[in-house]
Coordinates of C-alpha atoms and ligand atoms in Angstrom, one line a residue:
X22 CA 99.8 -30.1 34.2
X23 CA 103.3 -29.6 35.3
X24 CA 105.3 -26.6 35.0
X25 CA 107.4 -28.8 32.4
X26 CA 104.2 -28.2 30.1
X27 CA 103.8 -24.5 30.6
X28 CA 107.2 -23.5 29.6
X29 CA 107.1 -26.4 26.6
X30 CA 107.3 -24.7 22.6
X31 CA 104.1 -26.2 22.7
X32 CA 102.5 -24.1 25.7
X33 CA 104.4 -21.3 24.8
X34 CA 103.1 -21.2 20.9
X35 CA 100.1 -21.8 22.1
X36 CA 99.7 -18.6 24.6
X37 CA 100.8 -16.6 21.4
X38 CA 98.2 -18.1 19.4
X39 CA 95.4 -17.6 21.5
X40 CA 96.8 -14.2 22.7
X41 CA 96.5 -12.8 19.1
X42 CA 92.7 -14.0 19.3
X43 CA 92.4 -12.6 22.9
X44 CA 92.4 -16.1 24.9
X45 CA 94.4 -17.6 27.3
X46 CA 94.8 -21.1 28.1
X47 CA 92.6 -21.9 31.0
X48 CA 90.0 -20.0 28.9
X49 CA 89.8 -23.2 26.4
X50 CA 91.3 -25.6 29.1
X51 CA 90.5 -25.5 32.7
X52 CA 94.4 -26.5 34.4
X53 CA 93.2 -28.6 37.1
X54 CA 91.1 -31.2 33.7
X55 CA 93.7 -33.6 33.2
X56 CA 91.6 -35.5 30.7
X57 CA 91.1 -32.4 28.8
X58 CA 95.0 -31.1 29.0
X59 CA 95.7 -35.2 27.4
X60 CA 93.1 -34.6 25.1
X61 CA 94.9 -31.3 24.2
X62 CA 98.4 -33.1 24.0
X63 CA 96.9 -35.5 21.6
X64 CA 95.1 -33.0 19.8
X65 CA 95.9 -29.7 20.1
X66 CA 98.0 -29.3 17.1
X67 CA 94.4 -27.1 15.3
X68 CA 94.9 -24.3 18.4
X69 CA 98.5 -22.9 16.6
X70 CA 97.1 -23.4 12.8
X71 CA 97.4 -20.5 10.9
X72 CA 95.4 -17.0 12.3
X73 CA 92.6 -17.6 9.0
X74 CA 91.6 -21.0 11.1
X75 CA 89.0 -21.2 13.5
X76 CA 89.9 -23.5 16.2
X77 CA 87.3 -24.6 18.8
X78 CA 86.9 -22.2 21.6
X79 CA 86.9 -25.1 24.5
X80 CA 89.0 -28.3 24.4
X81 CA 86.2 -30.5 24.5
X82 CA 82.3 -29.7 23.7
X83 CA 80.1 -30.7 26.1
X84 CA 77.2 -31.1 24.1
X85 CA 75.5 -30.8 20.6
X86 CA 74.3 -27.5 21.0
X87 CA 77.8 -25.9 21.5
X88 CA 79.4 -28.3 18.8
X89 CA 76.6 -26.2 16.6
X90 CA 76.9 -23.2 17.6
X91 CA 81.0 -23.5 16.7
X92 CA 80.1 -24.8 13.3
X93 CA 77.7 -22.7 11.9
X94 CA 80.3 -19.3 13.7
X95 CA 83.1 -21.2 11.3
X96 CA 81.2 -21.4 8.4
X97 CA 81.7 -24.4 6.2
X98 CA 82.6 -25.6 2.7
X99 CA 80.9 -28.2 0.6
X100 CA 82.1 -30.2 -1.8
X101 CA 81.5 -34.1 -2.9
X102 CA 84.2 -36.5 -3.9
X103 CA 82.9 -39.3 -5.4
X104 CA 79.6 -40.5 -3.4
X105 CA 80.5 -38.4 -0.6
X106 CA 79.2 -34.9 0.6
X107 CA 82.9 -33.7 2.2
X108 CA 82.0 -30.3 4.8
X109 CA 85.4 -28.4 6.3
X110 CA 86.5 -25.2 7.2
X111 CA 86.5 -22.6 3.7
X112 CA 90.1 -21.9 4.2
X113 CA 90.3 -25.9 4.5
X114 CA 88.3 -27.1 1.9
X115 CA 90.6 -24.5 -0.9
X116 CA 93.6 -26.7 0.4
X117 CA 92.4 -30.2 0.2
X118 CA 90.6 -29.3 -3.3
X119 CA 94.1 -27.8 -4.2
X120 CA 95.9 -31.2 -3.1
X121 CA 93.5 -33.0 -4.8
X122 CA 93.7 -31.0 -8.3
X123 CA 98.0 -31.5 -7.8
X124 CA 97.6 -35.2 -7.0
X125 CA 94.9 -35.5 -10.3
X126 CA 97.3 -33.9 -12.2
X127 CA 99.9 -36.8 -11.6
X128 CA 97.4 -39.3 -11.6
X129 CA 96.9 -39.9 -8.1
X130 CA 93.8 -39.0 -5.8
X131 CA 92.5 -37.7 -2.6
X132 CA 89.5 -39.7 -2.1
X133 CA 87.2 -39.6 1.6
X134 CA 87.9 -42.8 3.5
X135 CA 84.4 -43.5 4.9
X136 CA 82.2 -41.2 3.6
X137 CA 81.0 -38.8 4.8
X138 CA 82.7 -38.9 7.9
X139 CA 85.8 -38.2 6.9
X140 CA 85.1 -34.5 7.1
X141 CA 82.8 -32.8 9.2
X142 CA 81.7 -35.0 12.4
X143 CA 78.8 -33.6 14.5
X144 CA 78.7 -34.4 18.3
X145 CA 76.4 -36.8 17.8
X146 CA 78.8 -38.5 15.3
X147 CA 81.9 -38.6 18.0
X148 CA 79.7 -40.3 20.7
X149 CA 78.5 -43.2 18.1
X150 CA 82.5 -44.2 17.4
X151 CA 83.5 -43.5 21.0
X152 CA 80.3 -46.3 21.7
X153 CA 81.7 -48.0 19.0
X154 CA 85.0 -49.2 20.6
X155 CA 83.7 -48.7 23.9
X156 CA 81.1 -51.6 24.1
X157 CA 83.2 -53.9 21.9
X158 CA 86.4 -53.6 24.3
X159 CA 84.2 -54.0 27.5
X160 CA 82.9 -57.5 26.0
X161 CA 86.4 -58.0 25.4
X162 CA 88.0 -57.9 28.6
X163 CA 85.5 -59.7 30.4
X164 CA 86.4 -62.4 28.2
X165 CA 89.6 -61.9 29.0
X166 CA 89.2 -61.7 32.7
X167 CA 90.2 -58.4 33.5
X168 CA 87.1 -56.8 34.1
X169 CA 83.7 -58.4 35.4
X170 CA 80.7 -57.6 34.6
X171 CA 79.5 -55.8 37.3
X172 CA 82.4 -53.4 37.0
X173 CA 81.5 -52.7 33.1
X174 CA 77.9 -52.3 34.1
X175 CA 79.4 -49.5 36.5
X176 CA 81.0 -47.7 33.3
X177 CA 78.4 -48.6 30.9
X178 CA 75.3 -46.4 32.4
X179 CA 78.2 -43.4 33.3
X180 CA 77.9 -40.0 31.4
X181 CA 80.2 -40.1 28.3
X182 CA 82.8 -37.5 29.5
X183 CA 83.2 -40.0 32.9
X184 CA 83.9 -42.9 30.3
X185 CA 86.3 -41.0 28.6
X186 CA 87.9 -40.6 32.5
X187 CA 87.6 -44.0 33.5
X188 CA 89.2 -45.1 30.2
X189 CA 92.1 -43.5 29.9
X190 CA 92.7 -44.9 33.7
X191 CA 91.9 -48.4 32.5
X192 CA 94.4 -48.1 30.1
X193 CA 97.0 -46.8 32.4
X194 CA 97.0 -50.9 33.6
X195 CA 97.1 -51.9 29.8
X196 CA 93.2 -52.6 29.5
X197 CA 93.6 -50.4 26.2
X198 CA 90.5 -49.2 24.0
X199 CA 91.2 -49.4 20.4
X200 CA 90.0 -51.7 18.0
X201 CA 92.3 -54.1 18.7
X202 CA 92.8 -53.7 21.9
X203 CA 96.4 -52.7 21.7
X204 CA 96.7 -49.4 22.3
X205 CA 94.7 -46.3 23.2
X206 CA 91.5 -45.5 21.8
X207 CA 92.6 -41.9 21.5
X208 CA 94.8 -43.6 19.1
X209 CA 92.0 -44.4 17.0
X210 CA 89.1 -42.2 18.0
X211 CA 89.2 -39.1 19.7
X212 CA 86.8 -39.0 22.8
X213 CA 83.3 -37.4 21.9
X214 CA 83.3 -33.6 22.0
X215 CA 87.2 -33.2 21.0
X216 CA 87.8 -34.1 17.4
X217 CA 89.3 -32.2 14.9
X218 CA 86.9 -33.5 13.0
X219 CA 84.1 -31.6 14.8
X220 CA 86.4 -28.3 14.4
X221 CA 85.8 -29.2 10.7
X222 CA 90.1 -29.7 10.0
X223 CA 90.5 -32.9 9.6
X224 CA 90.0 -35.2 6.5
X225 CA 90.8 -38.8 6.7
X226 CA 91.9 -39.7 3.7
X227 CA 92.1 -43.3 1.7
X228 CA 96.0 -42.7 0.0
X229 CA 97.2 -41.8 3.5
X230 CA 99.8 -44.8 2.3
X231 CA 101.0 -42.5 -0.6
X232 CA 104.6 -40.8 0.2
X233 CA 103.4 -38.1 -2.7
X234 CA 100.0 -37.4 -1.9
X235 CA 101.4 -37.1 2.3
X236 CA 103.5 -34.2 0.6
X237 CA 100.7 -32.8 -1.7
X238 CA 98.6 -32.5 1.1
X239 CA 101.6 -31.2 3.1
X240 CA 103.0 -28.2 0.4
X241 CA 98.7 -26.9 1.0
X242 CA 98.8 -27.1 4.8
X243 CA 97.5 -30.7 5.6
X244 CA 99.7 -32.4 8.4
X245 CA 99.8 -35.9 10.3
X246 CA 99.4 -34.2 13.7
X247 CA 97.7 -37.2 15.7
X248 CA 100.3 -40.1 16.3
X249 CA 99.7 -43.2 15.2
X250 CA 96.1 -42.1 13.4
X251 CA 97.4 -42.7 9.9
X252 CA 94.1 -41.7 7.6
X253 CA 93.9 -38.6 9.5
X254 CA 95.2 -35.2 8.3
X255 CA 95.2 -31.7 10.0
X256 CA 94.5 -28.1 8.2
X257 CA 97.0 -26.0 10.0
X258 CA 97.6 -23.8 6.7
X259 CA 100.7 -23.6 7.8
X260 CA 104.0 -24.4 5.6
X261 CA 106.1 -27.3 7.3
X262 CA 109.2 -24.8 8.0
X263 CA 106.6 -23.0 10.1
X264 CA 105.7 -26.3 12.2
X265 CA 108.9 -25.8 14.5
X266 CA 107.8 -22.2 15.8
X267 CA 104.3 -23.4 16.3
X268 CA 105.6 -25.8 19.3
X269 CA 104.9 -28.9 17.0
X270 CA 107.5 -31.3 17.2
X271 CA 108.2 -33.5 14.0
X272 CA 108.1 -37.5 14.6
X273 CA 108.6 -39.7 12.0
X274 CA 106.5 -43.5 12.5
X275 CA 106.7 -46.7 9.8
X276 CA 108.2 -43.8 7.6
X277 CA 105.5 -41.1 8.0
X278 CA 105.7 -37.6 9.1
X279 CA 103.7 -36.7 12.0
X280 CA 103.3 -32.9 13.8
X281 CA 102.8 -33.5 17.4
X282 CA 102.6 -30.6 20.4
X283 CA 105.8 -30.7 21.9
X284 CA 104.7 -30.5 25.5
X285 CA 108.2 -32.1 27.2
Ligands
ZN13 ZN1 90.6 -38.3 11.2

């Protein structure tokens, strides 16, 4: 982490938000762990959410036990939308259902993308999603002549957290692991153990292209906070006007508004 990061609007807001919970930044994310910091910059908006939200105790969960313990402590609410059983933190669920009711009043809807996985995920879910990008990309880059068979064999057997570091390093050289191999894997899925879905503060909506739906979600504290992950909304429990003071900066991409950690 550079000194610039530390005095940035996001770090300032993060320090304040964690301080209110009796925590310091280094408690959740070791300063010397570059990967954890990168992940914090990509997904960190949830850590500056409203006080009623329970953020994860760490930037990266190590295993299923830690995730289970956190999800139990945070509490979860369940609802069924269509065929999908959706689980979220209670505040997040209340706000989502409010947004959905408002949408339906206007003849619109807010529905989960890819079933139950649209909301709460387990650690194992995040590993499975990781593998769904990691393995096909290895095959692709062998075919493209950018990685050799022995190189990929080494990568395949690494522990999953080491795979993440290795992938982020390869991506610096243009060997990308997203679904279409054109951008960082982190823009299409979260690294194992880091997802806002694990925190039960994320919902992937089918109707993300509808500007009015996005507006209704935002009115209820749900915002797009992960650049390029278009269907993905994060529950912050805040008004849009409060986001800058939480160290989030507004970025427009293809006519959609993202609120991302301002670490510059
Ligand atoms: Zn998502």
